[in-house]
CSV table of C-alpha atoms in Angstrom, one decimal:
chain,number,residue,atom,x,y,z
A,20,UNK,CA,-11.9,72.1,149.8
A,21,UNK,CA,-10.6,70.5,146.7
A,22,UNK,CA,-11.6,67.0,146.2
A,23,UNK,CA,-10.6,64.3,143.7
A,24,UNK,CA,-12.6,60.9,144.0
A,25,UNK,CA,-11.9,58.4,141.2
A,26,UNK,CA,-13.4,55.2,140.6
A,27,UNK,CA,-13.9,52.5,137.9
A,28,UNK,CA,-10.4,50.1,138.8
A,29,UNK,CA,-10.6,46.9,139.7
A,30,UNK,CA,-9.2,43.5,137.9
A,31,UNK,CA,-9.1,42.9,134.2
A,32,UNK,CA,-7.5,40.1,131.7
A,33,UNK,CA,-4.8,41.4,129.9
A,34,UNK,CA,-6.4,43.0,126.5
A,35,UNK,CA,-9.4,44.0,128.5
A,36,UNK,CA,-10.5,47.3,128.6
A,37,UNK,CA,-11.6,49.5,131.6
A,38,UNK,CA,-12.9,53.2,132.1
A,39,UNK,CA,-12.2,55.3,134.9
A,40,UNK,CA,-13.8,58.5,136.2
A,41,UNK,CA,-12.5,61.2,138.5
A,42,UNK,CA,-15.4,63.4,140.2
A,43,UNK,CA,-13.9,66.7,140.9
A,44,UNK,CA,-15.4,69.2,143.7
A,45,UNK,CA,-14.4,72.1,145.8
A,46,UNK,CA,-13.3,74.4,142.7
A,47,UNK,CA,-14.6,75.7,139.6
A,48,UNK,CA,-13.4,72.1,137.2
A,49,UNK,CA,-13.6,74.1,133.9
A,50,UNK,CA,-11.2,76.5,134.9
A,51,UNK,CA,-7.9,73.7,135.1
A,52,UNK,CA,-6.5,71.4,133.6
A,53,UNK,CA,-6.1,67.6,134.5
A,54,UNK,CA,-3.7,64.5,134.8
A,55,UNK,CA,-4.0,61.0,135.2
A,56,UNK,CA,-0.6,59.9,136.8
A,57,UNK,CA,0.0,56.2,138.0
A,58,UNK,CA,2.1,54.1,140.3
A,59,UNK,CA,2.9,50.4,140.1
A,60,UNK,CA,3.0,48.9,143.7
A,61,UNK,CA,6.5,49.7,145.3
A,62,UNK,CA,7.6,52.2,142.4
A,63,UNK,CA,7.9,55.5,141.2
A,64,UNK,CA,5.4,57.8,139.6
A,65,UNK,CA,4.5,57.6,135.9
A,66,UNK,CA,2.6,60.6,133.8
A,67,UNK,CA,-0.1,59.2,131.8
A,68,UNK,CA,-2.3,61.6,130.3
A,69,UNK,CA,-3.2,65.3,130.5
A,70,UNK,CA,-5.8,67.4,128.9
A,71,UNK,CA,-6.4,71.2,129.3
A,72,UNK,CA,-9.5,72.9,130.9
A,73,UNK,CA,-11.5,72.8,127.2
A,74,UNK,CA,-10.4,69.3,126.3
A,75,UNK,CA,-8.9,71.0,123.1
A,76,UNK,CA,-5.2,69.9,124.0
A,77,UNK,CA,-4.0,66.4,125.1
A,78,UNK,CA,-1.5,64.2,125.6
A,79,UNK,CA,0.4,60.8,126.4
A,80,UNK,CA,3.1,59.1,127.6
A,81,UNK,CA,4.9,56.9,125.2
A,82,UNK,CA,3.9,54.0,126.9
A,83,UNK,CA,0.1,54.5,126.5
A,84,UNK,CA,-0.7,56.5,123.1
A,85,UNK,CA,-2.4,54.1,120.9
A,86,UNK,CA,-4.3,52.5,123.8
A,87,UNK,CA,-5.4,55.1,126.4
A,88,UNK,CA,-7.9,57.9,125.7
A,89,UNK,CA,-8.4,61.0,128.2
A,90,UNK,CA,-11.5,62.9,127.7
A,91,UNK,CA,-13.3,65.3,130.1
A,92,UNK,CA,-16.7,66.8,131.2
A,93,UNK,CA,-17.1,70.3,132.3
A,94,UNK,CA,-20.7,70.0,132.9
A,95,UNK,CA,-20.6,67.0,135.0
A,96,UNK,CA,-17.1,68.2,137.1
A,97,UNK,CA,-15.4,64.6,135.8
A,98,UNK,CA,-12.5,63.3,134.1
A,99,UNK,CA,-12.2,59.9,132.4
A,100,UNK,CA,-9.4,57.8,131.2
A,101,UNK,CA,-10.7,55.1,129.0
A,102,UNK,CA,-8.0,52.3,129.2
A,103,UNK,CA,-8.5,49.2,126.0
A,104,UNK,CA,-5.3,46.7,125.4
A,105,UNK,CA,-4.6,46.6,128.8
A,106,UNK,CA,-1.0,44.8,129.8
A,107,UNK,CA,0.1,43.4,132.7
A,108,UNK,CA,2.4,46.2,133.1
A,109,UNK,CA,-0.2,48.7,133.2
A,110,UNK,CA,-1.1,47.2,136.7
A,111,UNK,CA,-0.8,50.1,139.2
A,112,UNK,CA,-2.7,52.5,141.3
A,113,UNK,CA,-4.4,55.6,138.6
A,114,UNK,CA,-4.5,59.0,140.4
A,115,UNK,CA,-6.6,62.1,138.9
A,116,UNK,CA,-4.5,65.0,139.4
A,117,UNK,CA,-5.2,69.2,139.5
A,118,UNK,CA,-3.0,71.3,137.2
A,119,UNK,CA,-1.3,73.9,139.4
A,120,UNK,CA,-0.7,76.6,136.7
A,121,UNK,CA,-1.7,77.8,132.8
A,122,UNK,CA,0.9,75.5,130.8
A,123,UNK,CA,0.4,74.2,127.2
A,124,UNK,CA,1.7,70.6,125.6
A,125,UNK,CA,-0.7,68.4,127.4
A,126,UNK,CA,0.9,68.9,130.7
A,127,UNK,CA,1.7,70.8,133.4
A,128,UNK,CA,2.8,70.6,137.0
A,129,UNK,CA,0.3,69.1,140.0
A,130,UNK,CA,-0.8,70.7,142.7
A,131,UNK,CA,-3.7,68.3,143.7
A,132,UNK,CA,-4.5,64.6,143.9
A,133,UNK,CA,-6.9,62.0,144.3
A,134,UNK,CA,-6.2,59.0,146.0
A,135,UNK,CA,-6.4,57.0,143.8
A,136,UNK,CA,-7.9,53.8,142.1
A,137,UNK,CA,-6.2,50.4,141.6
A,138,UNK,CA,-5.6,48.4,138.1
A,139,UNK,CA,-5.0,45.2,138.5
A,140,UNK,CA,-4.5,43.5,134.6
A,141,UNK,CA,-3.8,39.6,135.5
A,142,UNK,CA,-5.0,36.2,133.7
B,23,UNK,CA,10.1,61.5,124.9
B,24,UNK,CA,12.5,63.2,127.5
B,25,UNK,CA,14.2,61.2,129.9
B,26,UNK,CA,14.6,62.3,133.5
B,27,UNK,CA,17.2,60.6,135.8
B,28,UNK,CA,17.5,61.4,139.5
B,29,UNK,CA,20.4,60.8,141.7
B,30,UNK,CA,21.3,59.5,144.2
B,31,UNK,CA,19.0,56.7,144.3
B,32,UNK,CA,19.5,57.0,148.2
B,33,UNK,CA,20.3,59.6,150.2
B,34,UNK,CA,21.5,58.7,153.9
B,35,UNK,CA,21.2,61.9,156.4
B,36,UNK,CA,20.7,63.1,160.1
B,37,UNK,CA,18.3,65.5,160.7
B,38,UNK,CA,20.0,69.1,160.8
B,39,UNK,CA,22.2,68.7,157.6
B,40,UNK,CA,21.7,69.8,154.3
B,41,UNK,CA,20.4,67.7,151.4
B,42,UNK,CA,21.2,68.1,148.0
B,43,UNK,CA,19.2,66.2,144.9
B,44,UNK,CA,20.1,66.0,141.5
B,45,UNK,CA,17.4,65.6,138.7
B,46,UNK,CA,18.7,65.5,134.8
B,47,UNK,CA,16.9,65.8,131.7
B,48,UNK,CA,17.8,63.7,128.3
B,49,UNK,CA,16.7,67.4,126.5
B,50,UNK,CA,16.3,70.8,127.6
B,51,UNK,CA,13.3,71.4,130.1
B,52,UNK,CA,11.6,74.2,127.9
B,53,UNK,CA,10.7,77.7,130.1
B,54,UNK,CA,12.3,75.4,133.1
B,55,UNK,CA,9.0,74.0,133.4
B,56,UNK,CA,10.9,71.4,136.0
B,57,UNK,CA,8.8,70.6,139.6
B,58,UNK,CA,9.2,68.6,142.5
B,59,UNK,CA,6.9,66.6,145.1
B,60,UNK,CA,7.3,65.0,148.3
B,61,UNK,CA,6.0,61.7,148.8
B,62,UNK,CA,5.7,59.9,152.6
B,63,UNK,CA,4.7,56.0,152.4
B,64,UNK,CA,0.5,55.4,151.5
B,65,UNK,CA,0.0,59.1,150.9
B,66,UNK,CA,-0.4,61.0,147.8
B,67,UNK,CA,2.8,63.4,146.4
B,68,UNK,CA,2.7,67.0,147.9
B,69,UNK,CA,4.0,69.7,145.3
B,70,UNK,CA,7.1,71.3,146.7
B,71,UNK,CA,8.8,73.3,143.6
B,72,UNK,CA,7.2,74.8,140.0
B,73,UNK,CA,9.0,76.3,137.1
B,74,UNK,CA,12.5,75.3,138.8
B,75,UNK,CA,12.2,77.3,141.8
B,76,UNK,CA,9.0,79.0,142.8
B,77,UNK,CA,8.0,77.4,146.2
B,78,UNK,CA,4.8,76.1,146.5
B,79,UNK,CA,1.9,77.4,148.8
B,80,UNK,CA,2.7,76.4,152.8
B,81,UNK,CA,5.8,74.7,151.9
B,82,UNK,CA,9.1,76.4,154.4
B,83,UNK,CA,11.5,77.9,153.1
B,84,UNK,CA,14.1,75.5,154.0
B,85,UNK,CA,13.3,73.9,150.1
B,86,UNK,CA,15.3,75.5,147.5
B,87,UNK,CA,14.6,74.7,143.5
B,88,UNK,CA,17.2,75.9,141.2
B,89,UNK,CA,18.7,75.3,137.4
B,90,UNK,CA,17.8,75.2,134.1
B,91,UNK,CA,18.5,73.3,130.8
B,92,UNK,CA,18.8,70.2,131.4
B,93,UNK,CA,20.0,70.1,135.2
B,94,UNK,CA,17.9,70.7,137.9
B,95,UNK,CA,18.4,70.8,141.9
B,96,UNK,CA,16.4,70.6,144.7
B,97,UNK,CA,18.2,71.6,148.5
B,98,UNK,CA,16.4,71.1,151.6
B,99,UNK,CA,19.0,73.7,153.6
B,100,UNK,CA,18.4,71.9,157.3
B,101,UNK,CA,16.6,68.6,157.2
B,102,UNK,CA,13.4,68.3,159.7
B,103,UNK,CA,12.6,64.7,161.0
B,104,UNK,CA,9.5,65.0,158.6
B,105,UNK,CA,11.3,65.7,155.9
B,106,UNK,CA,12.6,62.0,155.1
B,107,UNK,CA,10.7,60.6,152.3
B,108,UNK,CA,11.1,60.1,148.4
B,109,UNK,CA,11.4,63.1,146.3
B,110,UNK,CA,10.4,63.2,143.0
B,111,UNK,CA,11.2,65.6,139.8
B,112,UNK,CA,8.6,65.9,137.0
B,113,UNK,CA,9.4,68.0,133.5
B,114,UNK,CA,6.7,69.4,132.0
B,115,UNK,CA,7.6,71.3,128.8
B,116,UNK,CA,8.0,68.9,126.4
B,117,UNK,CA,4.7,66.2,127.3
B,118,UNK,CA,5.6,65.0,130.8
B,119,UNK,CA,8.2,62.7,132.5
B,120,UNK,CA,9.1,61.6,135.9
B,121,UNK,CA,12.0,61.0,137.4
B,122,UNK,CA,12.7,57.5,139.0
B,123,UNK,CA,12.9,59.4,142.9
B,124,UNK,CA,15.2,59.6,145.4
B,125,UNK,CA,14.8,58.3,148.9
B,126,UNK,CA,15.9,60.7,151.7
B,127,UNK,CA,16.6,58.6,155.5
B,128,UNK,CA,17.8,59.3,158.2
B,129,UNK,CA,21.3,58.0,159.3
């Protein structure tokens, strides 16, 4: 059974910083790619990040580049998401999400998630 | 970054009838790398369509993806009580976007 477990939220000043990890079990990690996608209490999905199965591709959403970094571990089956400069808008609860399929451009379509971990940036 | 806009906002139905939803894209969606999830209230999205209209594993055939470019469409031909819920269209072929969702309940 596929399982996503992240960790690592939890309540930070705005321009704070926080990491967070995603353990990955129940298929082989190295063989897909991943996303971090987020949702702000009472709103829509957001993409955040992707990075293929190597690490050698990447990529963010507009509203993150500059601040966020996605990085990966193949020999540990985990995902991170380092997250410095944080904003009050970045508030929302961070999923760790399964590519479905072989796609390039930092992306692709989900076919997995984790529940998720909450962000809470506030003075 | 592309934009993706989905309407309606709200989409009022009784179980039985059809539902059509309507995702657009600021760009073309390159190799109509378009997809679609259901989400219910506290749980995680469910993958419904990829590449515009290959159904997802386990998901009935009742859900229809179709279109290409920038317009997209998702039909559910006979709505099922569990079937009310938000939708949600994601492009993947130039970065990634999501569309804001549209809520499917019942009337």
């Amino acid at each position: 059974e596929v399982q996503l477990v992240e960790s690592g939220g939890g309540v930070v000043r705005p321009g704070g910083s926080l990491r967070l990890s995603c353990a990955a079990s129940g298929f082989t990690f190295d063989d897909y790619g991943m996303n971090w996608v987020r949702q702000a209490p009472g709103k829509g999905l957001e993409w955040v990040s992707g990075i293929n199965w190597i690490g050698g591709d990447t990529g963010y959403a507009d509203s993150v580049k500059g601040r966020f970094a996605i990085s990966r571990d193949n020999a540990k089956n985990s995902l991170y998401l380092q997250m410095n400069s944080l904003r009050a808008e970045d508030t929302a609860l961070y999923h760790c999400a399964r590519w479905g399929g072989y796609c390039s451009g930092g992306s692709c379509y989900i076919d997995y998630w984790g529940q998720g971990t909450l962000v809470t940036v506030s003075s | 970054e592309i934009v993706v806009t989905q309407s309606p906002g709200t989409l009022s139905l009784a179980p039985g009838e059809r539902a059509t939803l309507s995702c657009r894209a600021s760009q073309s969606v390159s190799s109509s790398y378009l997809a679609w999830y259901q989400q219910k209230l506290g749980q995680a999205p469910r993958l419904l369509i990829y590449g515009a209209s290959s159904r997802a594993t386990g998901i009935p055939d009742r859900f229809s993806g179709s279109g290409s470019g920038t317009d997209f469409t998702l039909t559910i031909s006979r709505l099922e009580p569990e079937d009310f819920a938000v939708y949600y269209c994601q492009q993947y072929g130039s970065s990634s976007t999501f569309g804001g969702g549209t809520k499917v309940e019942i009337k």
